[in-house]
Amino acid sequence: MQDQEGDVVNVEKETLMPAQASKDDEWTQIRDDDIMQQHSAIQAEEALKIPFVGDKEPLSSLHAEYQSGSPILLQKIKVLGEQCAAIRRTRGDGNCFFRSFMFAYLEHILNSQDQAEVQRVKSNIEECKKTLLSLGYAEFTFEDFFALFIEQLESVLQGSEDSISNDELLQRSRDPSVSDYVVMFLRFVTSGEIRKRSEFFEPFILGLTNASVEQFCKSSVEPMGEESDHVHITALSDALGVPVRVVYLDRSSCENSSINLNHHDFVPGSGNVGNNGDSESINPFITLLYRPGHYDILYPE
């Protein structure tokens, strides 16, 4: 009986084990990259619910977002609230830096009506065109993007029948036929500057990836949806001559138990990729808030 019972038990094991093994095989087939793709798809779906460029919000909304989060972040947000009055969020679709740059710069021109600045940046844009042509780009691949940005730049100057208001600027920034074209303009400008100064940018690119400068531009700069870092910001700031300040909000600890917000100033012609500039001597047109993987627009007091 014991042997027979043992045989029965063995049969049961033989009939159950293949079924269990089949289930295990199914689980092992769910690879990490599949999970990451699913996670990315969920994030992309959530991002679509947010406009390309949002309404201006009081900085208290940022505090509410982290109410149950890290105490360090809450303390840093409190410090940020002493320096900035408001935040404007952008969609987290990989283009958030370029959309933030686009809106903040055009808004600066609309509010300042600085015609000399418009003429200066238009001259730089002409140089960017020459750079792309010298690098072998066919003009038809980028001319529409350049033309549309010039149109937006001229429209924020008041005094003509084509002039637009702040509300109209916001609506245009939410229109894919305008917003995506301006993002592509900025991506071409950035790529051209990196390629033109490949020897300068190459060490920083190698620190991020094993790609060559050309590969980096093709895969990480020119395509829509590719995220930006200090290399992109430096190149765009230098190419257009527009200073940018990036304030970092992260969980990094603070020295001497004091709460400080780190920032980098990207100053055209400084020769540095990211620069801890003196706040007193730099007056950036654009101030952005960086949280890991995302940029929003800040409005300093």
XYZ file of C-alpha atoms in Angstrom:
301
model
C 0.000 0.000 0.000
C 2.777 2.407 0.858
C 4.462 1.735 -2.467
C 1.183 2.062 -4.296
C 0.361 5.259 -2.421
C 3.826 6.442 -3.233
C 3.177 5.680 -6.880
C -0.062 7.608 -6.760
C 1.714 10.556 -5.203
C 4.380 10.388 -7.884
C 1.748 10.337 -10.608
C 0.093 13.360 -9.100
C 3.432 15.153 -9.088
C 4.055 14.216 -12.701
C 0.664 15.519 -13.788
C 0.871 18.735 -11.765
C 4.465 19.776 -12.418
C 4.123 20.403 -16.212
C 1.103 22.652 -15.617
C 2.966 24.576 -12.932
C 6.022 24.805 -15.131
C 3.853 26.223 -17.910
C 2.646 29.011 -15.630
C 6.210 29.743 -14.549
C 7.254 29.955 -18.180
C 4.504 32.499 -18.827
C 5.755 34.690 -16.009
C 9.368 34.462 -17.121
C 8.309 35.608 -20.581
C 7.192 38.932 -19.113
C 10.528 40.673 -19.425
C 11.631 43.851 -17.715
C 11.468 45.814 -20.956
C 7.849 44.710 -21.452
C 6.992 46.035 -18.028
C 8.852 49.275 -18.773
C 6.991 49.665 -22.060
C 3.669 49.182 -20.307
C 4.677 51.717 -17.655
C 5.735 54.185 -20.357
C 2.437 53.694 -22.180
C 0.509 54.476 -18.995
C 2.632 57.599 -18.429
C 2.089 58.702 -22.028
C -1.661 58.252 -21.672
C -1.677 60.330 -18.493
C 0.466 63.014 -20.154
C -2.121 63.467 -22.903
C -4.571 64.706 -20.275
C -2.298 67.693 -19.606
C -2.078 70.573 -22.128
C 1.261 71.257 -23.802
C 1.475 74.411 -21.689
C -0.735 74.903 -18.646
C -2.185 77.943 -16.907
C -0.068 79.905 -14.465
C -0.566 78.542 -10.944
C 0.434 79.833 -7.507
C 3.457 78.020 -6.142
C 1.274 76.709 -3.313
C -0.101 74.157 -5.792
C 3.346 72.562 -5.897
C 3.372 72.313 -2.108
C -0.055 70.624 -2.180
C 1.253 68.109 -4.728
C 3.972 66.960 -2.297
C 1.933 67.316 0.899
C 2.391 63.670 1.880
C 5.835 63.325 0.330
C 9.447 63.847 1.366
C 9.993 66.414 4.174
C 13.132 67.610 2.368
C 11.114 68.369 -0.770
C 8.484 70.234 1.231
C 11.159 72.346 2.867
C 12.762 73.074 -0.493
C 9.386 74.052 -1.949
C 8.955 76.450 0.968
C 12.307 78.067 0.101
C 11.285 78.152 -3.564
C 8.094 79.946 -2.561
C 10.206 82.742 -1.079
C 11.938 83.217 -4.433
C 9.202 82.548 -6.976
C 5.563 83.606 -7.223
C 4.130 81.078 -9.653
C 4.668 77.996 -11.785
C 3.419 77.040 -15.236
C 3.374 73.317 -15.936
C 4.140 71.673 -19.267
C 3.192 68.252 -20.609
C 5.607 65.486 -19.678
C 5.964 64.078 -23.169
C 9.711 64.334 -23.609
C 9.411 67.805 -25.159
C 8.854 69.667 -21.882
C 12.183 71.541 -21.933
C 11.653 72.859 -25.460
C 8.006 73.776 -24.829
C 8.978 75.538 -21.603
C 11.760 77.429 -23.389
C 9.435 78.350 -26.256
C 6.631 79.739 -24.113
C 8.832 81.459 -21.527
C 10.886 83.236 -24.184
C 7.909 84.396 -26.260
C 6.134 85.502 -23.090
C 9.235 87.482 -22.101
C 9.205 89.291 -25.443
C 5.454 89.911 -25.244
C 5.762 91.450 -21.776
C 8.966 93.419 -22.387
C 8.309 94.477 -25.998
C 12.076 94.407 -26.442
C 12.430 95.028 -30.169
C 16.211 95.101 -29.960
C 16.158 91.590 -28.505
C 13.919 90.410 -31.329
C 16.329 91.762 -33.929
C 19.273 90.228 -32.101
C 17.731 86.751 -31.899
C 16.579 86.922 -35.535
C 20.204 87.541 -36.540
C 21.233 84.492 -34.507
C 18.526 82.435 -36.215
C 19.978 83.381 -39.599
C 23.353 82.106 -38.388
C 21.686 78.880 -37.267
C 20.299 78.452 -40.794
C 23.781 78.888 -42.258
C 25.135 76.347 -39.770
C 22.596 73.705 -40.790
C 23.259 74.315 -44.506
C 27.022 74.060 -43.954
C 26.481 70.750 -42.153
C 24.694 69.343 -45.202
C 21.043 69.728 -44.192
C 18.693 70.399 -47.095
C 16.866 73.684 -46.505
C 13.441 72.157 -47.127
C 13.923 69.880 -44.091
C 13.898 72.794 -41.647
C 12.708 75.992 -43.382
C 9.025 75.629 -42.374
C 9.943 75.251 -38.712
C 12.174 78.331 -38.824
C 9.555 80.386 -40.648
C 6.870 79.515 -38.112
C 9.028 80.512 -35.154
C 9.854 83.870 -36.764
C 6.124 84.362 -37.280
C 5.434 83.680 -33.584
C 8.289 85.948 -32.538
C 6.974 88.851 -34.612
C 3.398 88.284 -33.466
C 4.190 88.971 -29.795
C 5.422 92.458 -30.701
C 2.449 94.784 -30.421
C 1.415 97.385 -32.976
C 0.402 95.327 -35.997
C -2.831 93.631 -37.028
C -1.136 90.259 -36.487
C -0.164 91.013 -32.867
C -1.415 88.576 -30.245
C -2.276 88.775 -26.541
C -1.092 86.611 -23.645
C -4.207 84.466 -23.926
C -3.668 83.990 -27.664
C -0.031 83.056 -27.043
C -1.183 80.397 -24.601
C -3.719 79.032 -27.085
C -1.116 78.861 -29.852
C 1.270 77.069 -27.501
C -1.411 74.423 -27.009
C -2.026 74.000 -30.733
C 0.037 71.061 -32.094
C 0.325 72.703 -35.523
C 2.187 75.583 -33.860
C 3.717 74.096 -30.729
C 5.208 70.991 -32.356
C 6.665 73.061 -35.205
C 8.367 75.417 -32.771
C 9.724 72.451 -30.815
C 11.194 71.088 -34.050
C 12.721 74.504 -34.786
C 14.415 74.445 -31.377
C 15.566 70.857 -31.858
C 17.178 71.701 -35.219
C 18.904 74.742 -33.707
C 20.194 72.615 -30.836
C 21.415 69.843 -33.112
C 23.174 72.290 -35.424
C 25.005 73.929 -32.520
C 26.147 70.586 -31.090
C 27.387 69.363 -34.476
C 29.119 72.663 -35.241
C 31.003 72.513 -31.930
C 31.381 68.753 -31.821
C 34.838 68.846 -30.212
C 33.492 70.914 -27.320
C 30.369 68.789 -26.749
C 31.860 65.348 -27.414
C 33.280 64.749 -23.876
C 29.929 65.622 -22.298
C 28.047 63.397 -24.733
C 30.403 60.504 -23.997
C 29.611 61.044 -20.324
C 25.939 60.432 -21.097
C 26.127 57.737 -23.761
C 28.555 55.797 -25.936
C 27.123 57.446 -29.051
C 29.098 59.727 -31.321
C 28.061 63.362 -31.655
C 26.245 62.607 -34.912
C 24.467 59.581 -33.439
C 23.508 61.582 -30.346
C 21.967 64.333 -32.453
C 20.072 61.862 -34.629
C 18.738 59.789 -31.733
C 18.517 62.157 -28.752
C 18.156 65.704 -30.082
C 16.235 65.866 -33.352
C 13.403 63.327 -32.764
C 10.253 64.536 -31.017
C 9.711 63.107 -27.545
C 13.390 62.723 -26.654
C 14.190 64.211 -23.238
C 16.723 66.996 -22.754
C 19.621 67.490 -20.391
C 22.451 69.973 -19.808
C 23.961 69.386 -23.267
C 20.726 70.396 -25.014
C 20.244 73.446 -22.790
C 23.808 74.665 -23.267
C 23.647 74.278 -27.045
C 20.286 76.061 -27.406
C 21.253 78.851 -25.019
C 24.512 79.438 -26.905
C 22.958 79.229 -30.379
C 20.203 81.775 -29.688
C 22.119 83.800 -27.116
C 19.400 83.356 -24.500
C 20.417 82.824 -20.845
C 18.528 80.134 -18.934
C 18.368 79.365 -15.231
C 17.398 75.862 -14.114
C 16.379 75.362 -10.484
C 16.622 71.778 -9.251
C 14.011 70.245 -6.973
C 15.171 66.864 -5.731
C 15.783 64.890 -2.552
C 19.496 65.662 -2.356
C 20.582 66.435 1.179
C 21.649 69.912 2.197
C 24.900 70.947 3.843
C 24.988 72.022 7.475
C 21.321 71.053 7.850
C 20.330 74.173 5.905
C 17.821 73.930 3.092
C 19.154 75.251 -0.197
C 17.961 75.006 -3.774
C 20.643 74.259 -6.324
C 20.490 76.035 -9.647
C 22.574 76.172 -12.803
C 22.810 79.205 -15.032
C 23.373 78.516 -18.710
C 25.068 81.652 -19.969
C 25.703 82.084 -23.708
C 29.399 82.127 -24.532
C 30.489 81.116 -21.031
C 32.287 78.031 -22.332
C 30.694 75.856 -19.643
C 28.037 73.183 -19.815
C 25.997 74.366 -16.847
C 27.360 77.077 -14.636
C 26.712 77.820 -10.979
C 26.389 81.501 -11.693
C 26.231 84.418 -9.333
C 22.572 85.276 -8.890
C 23.414 88.949 -8.612
C 25.194 89.190 -11.972
C 22.896 87.064 -14.146
C 19.428 88.057 -15.248
C 18.078 85.095 -17.235
C 15.068 85.561 -19.507
C 13.941 82.039 -18.695
C 13.750 80.281 -15.320
C 12.807 76.617 -15.293
C 12.092 74.148 -12.512
C 13.659 70.738 -13.012
C 12.317 67.680 -11.270
C 13.901 64.365 -12.329
C 12.844 63.893 -15.951
C 10.697 67.011 -16.244
C 10.827 70.812 -16.741
C 8.230 73.455 -15.849
C 8.335 77.266 -16.031
C 8.997 79.345 -12.905
C 8.141 82.994 -12.309
C 10.637 84.651 -9.946
C 9.405 87.320 -7.559
